[in-house]
Amino acid sequence: MSNPREEITFLMVKPDGVKRGLTGEIIRRLEQVGLKIVALELQKPSRKQVDDHYPKAPNWIHRLGEKTLATYEKFGFDAVKELGTKDAGKIGIMVRKWLIDFMTSAPVVIMAIKGVHAVAMVRKLAGNTMPSDAPLGTIRGDFSVDSAAAANREKRAVFNLVHASETEEEAIHEIKHWFGKSVIHDYDRTDDEVFK
Ligand code: ADP
């Protein structure tokens, strides 16, 4: 297990965040809690790059479909009427394609972020995947309004401003995938003095 202070994670400002000019606000929130940005870049991803970023495992795809079915149930929509099926696996495949369409629609800002429990902290700052369920005070809760029910009716992915790695292993994999050979920097924030 690595040192919790040295944990590193990956965050991406998605096309909706970049186009709405929220990159600065998102960076401000990360820095405000004491996390430090160790790599930062604007990129226009290819379909392959996004396709390789999101898992292809059937259980991950199934989970995407289940998120749709859960919000359809919550808001009283009929999946068969809207999407032609209530099979979570089939819906997951549709959602994954919409997600690639969305993620390649404009540039994204990628970041590697280091700090105390960085993975969990950044997920907490991002908030729930569905903006309709994300608490106020989180990035998604404060700046977005969307749900799978709304998005899938328009045959698109949920616009939720950011992607953040779920685990440290995923973060390491994603940093390598997005930054390739670019240098990940390191430096002491003045806050680091507090821990010494
Ligand atoms: P998170 O981004 O919070 O880790 P997931 O990994 O489950 O969430 O999903 C990846 C992305 O796919 C989400 O951030 C969102 O943009 C989109 N998404 C997830 N589920 C759905 C869905 N049911 N319908 C449309 N888009 C979805």
PDB file of C-alpha atoms and ligand atoms in Angstrom, residues 14 54 60 63-64 67-68 95 99 123 129-130 140 148 151-152 156-158 160 162-164 166, ligand 1:
ATOM      1  CA  LYS A  14     -15.027  16.505 -20.223  1.00  0.00           C
ATOM      2  CA  TYR A  54     -13.434   3.002 -20.965  1.00  0.00           C
ATOM      3  CA  TRP A  60     -18.891  -2.702 -16.660  1.00  0.00           C
ATOM      4  CA  ARG A  63     -23.519  -1.515 -14.991  1.00  0.00           C
ATOM      5  CA  LEU A  64     -23.912   1.390 -17.456  1.00  0.00           C
ATOM      6  CA  LYS A  67     -27.744   3.060 -14.285  1.00  0.00           C
ATOM      7  CA  THR A  68     -30.132   3.877 -17.132  1.00  0.00           C
ATOM      8  CA  VAL A  95     -24.555   4.120 -23.780  1.00  0.00           C
ATOM      9  CA  LEU A  99     -20.144   8.196 -24.428  1.00  0.00           C
ATOM     10  CA  ARG A 123     -14.307  11.375  -6.426  1.00  0.00           C
ATOM     11  CA  THR A 129     -22.211  10.109 -11.627  1.00  0.00           C
ATOM     12  CA  MET A 130     -25.771  11.351 -12.198  1.00  0.00           C
ATOM     13  CA  ARG A 140     -21.451  17.855 -10.635  1.00  0.00           C
ATOM     14  CA  ALA A 148     -29.689   8.964 -17.697  1.00  0.00           C
ATOM     15  CA  ALA A 151     -29.758  11.886 -21.712  1.00  0.00           C
ATOM     16  CA  ASN A 152     -30.847   8.540 -23.135  1.00  0.00           C
ATOM     17  CA  ARG A 156     -26.501  10.751 -25.673  1.00  0.00           C
ATOM     18  CA  ALA A 157     -24.248  10.238 -22.658  1.00  0.00           C
ATOM     19  CA  VAL A 158     -24.889  12.011 -19.374  1.00  0.00           C
ATOM     20  CA  ASN A 160     -21.482  15.425 -15.943  1.00  0.00           C
ATOM     21  CA  VAL A 162     -15.637  15.394 -15.173  1.00  0.00           C
ATOM     22  CA  HIS A 163     -14.208  11.909 -15.144  1.00  0.00           C
ATOM     23  CA  ALA A 164     -12.248  10.804 -12.075  1.00  0.00           C
ATOM     24  CA  GLU A 166     -12.187   5.051  -9.150  1.00  0.00           C
TER      25      GLU A 166
HETATM   26  P1  ADP B   1     -18.247   7.727 -13.322  1.00  0.00           P
HETATM   27  O1  ADP B   1     -17.864   8.672 -14.452  1.00  0.00           O
HETATM   28  O2  ADP B   1     -18.926   8.466 -12.194  1.00  0.00           O
HETATM   29  O3  ADP B   1     -17.126   6.848 -12.849  1.00  0.00           O
HETATM   30  P2  ADP B   1     -19.275   5.468 -14.856  1.00  0.00           P
HETATM   31  O4  ADP B   1     -17.882   4.965 -14.960  1.00  0.00           O
HETATM   32  O5  ADP B   1     -20.344   4.528 -14.402  1.00  0.00           O
HETATM   33  O6  ADP B   1     -19.366   6.762 -13.931  1.00  0.00           O
HETATM   34  O7  ADP B   1     -19.764   5.996 -16.289  1.00  0.00           O
HETATM   35  C1  ADP B   1     -18.905   6.640 -17.158  1.00  0.00           C
HETATM   36  C2  ADP B   1     -19.599   7.834 -17.787  1.00  0.00           C
HETATM   37  O8  ADP B   1     -20.620   7.380 -18.668  1.00  0.00           O
HETATM   38  C3  ADP B   1     -20.343   8.727 -16.810  1.00  0.00           C
HETATM   39  O9  ADP B   1     -19.500   9.695 -16.221  1.00  0.00           O
HETATM   40  C4  ADP B   1     -21.401   9.368 -17.674  1.00  0.00           C
HETATM   41  O10 ADP B   1     -20.900  10.454 -18.456  1.00  0.00           O
HETATM   42  C5  ADP B   1     -21.720   8.246 -18.649  1.00  0.00           C
HETATM   43  N1  ADP B   1     -22.856   7.419 -18.203  1.00  0.00           N
HETATM   44  C6  ADP B   1     -22.857   6.499 -17.212  1.00  0.00           C
HETATM   45  N2  ADP B   1     -24.022   5.874 -17.134  1.00  0.00           N
HETATM   46  C7  ADP B   1     -24.782   6.397 -18.116  1.00  0.00           C
HETATM   47  C8  ADP B   1     -26.099   6.148 -18.573  1.00  0.00           C
HETATM   48  N3  ADP B   1     -26.855   5.247 -18.016  1.00  0.00           N
HETATM   49  N4  ADP B   1     -26.557   6.868 -19.605  1.00  0.00           N
HETATM   50  C9  ADP B   1     -25.774   7.784 -20.212  1.00  0.00           C
HETATM   51  N5  ADP B   1     -24.515   8.071 -19.839  1.00  0.00           N
HETATM   52  C10 ADP B   1     -24.042   7.379 -18.809  1.00  0.00           C
END
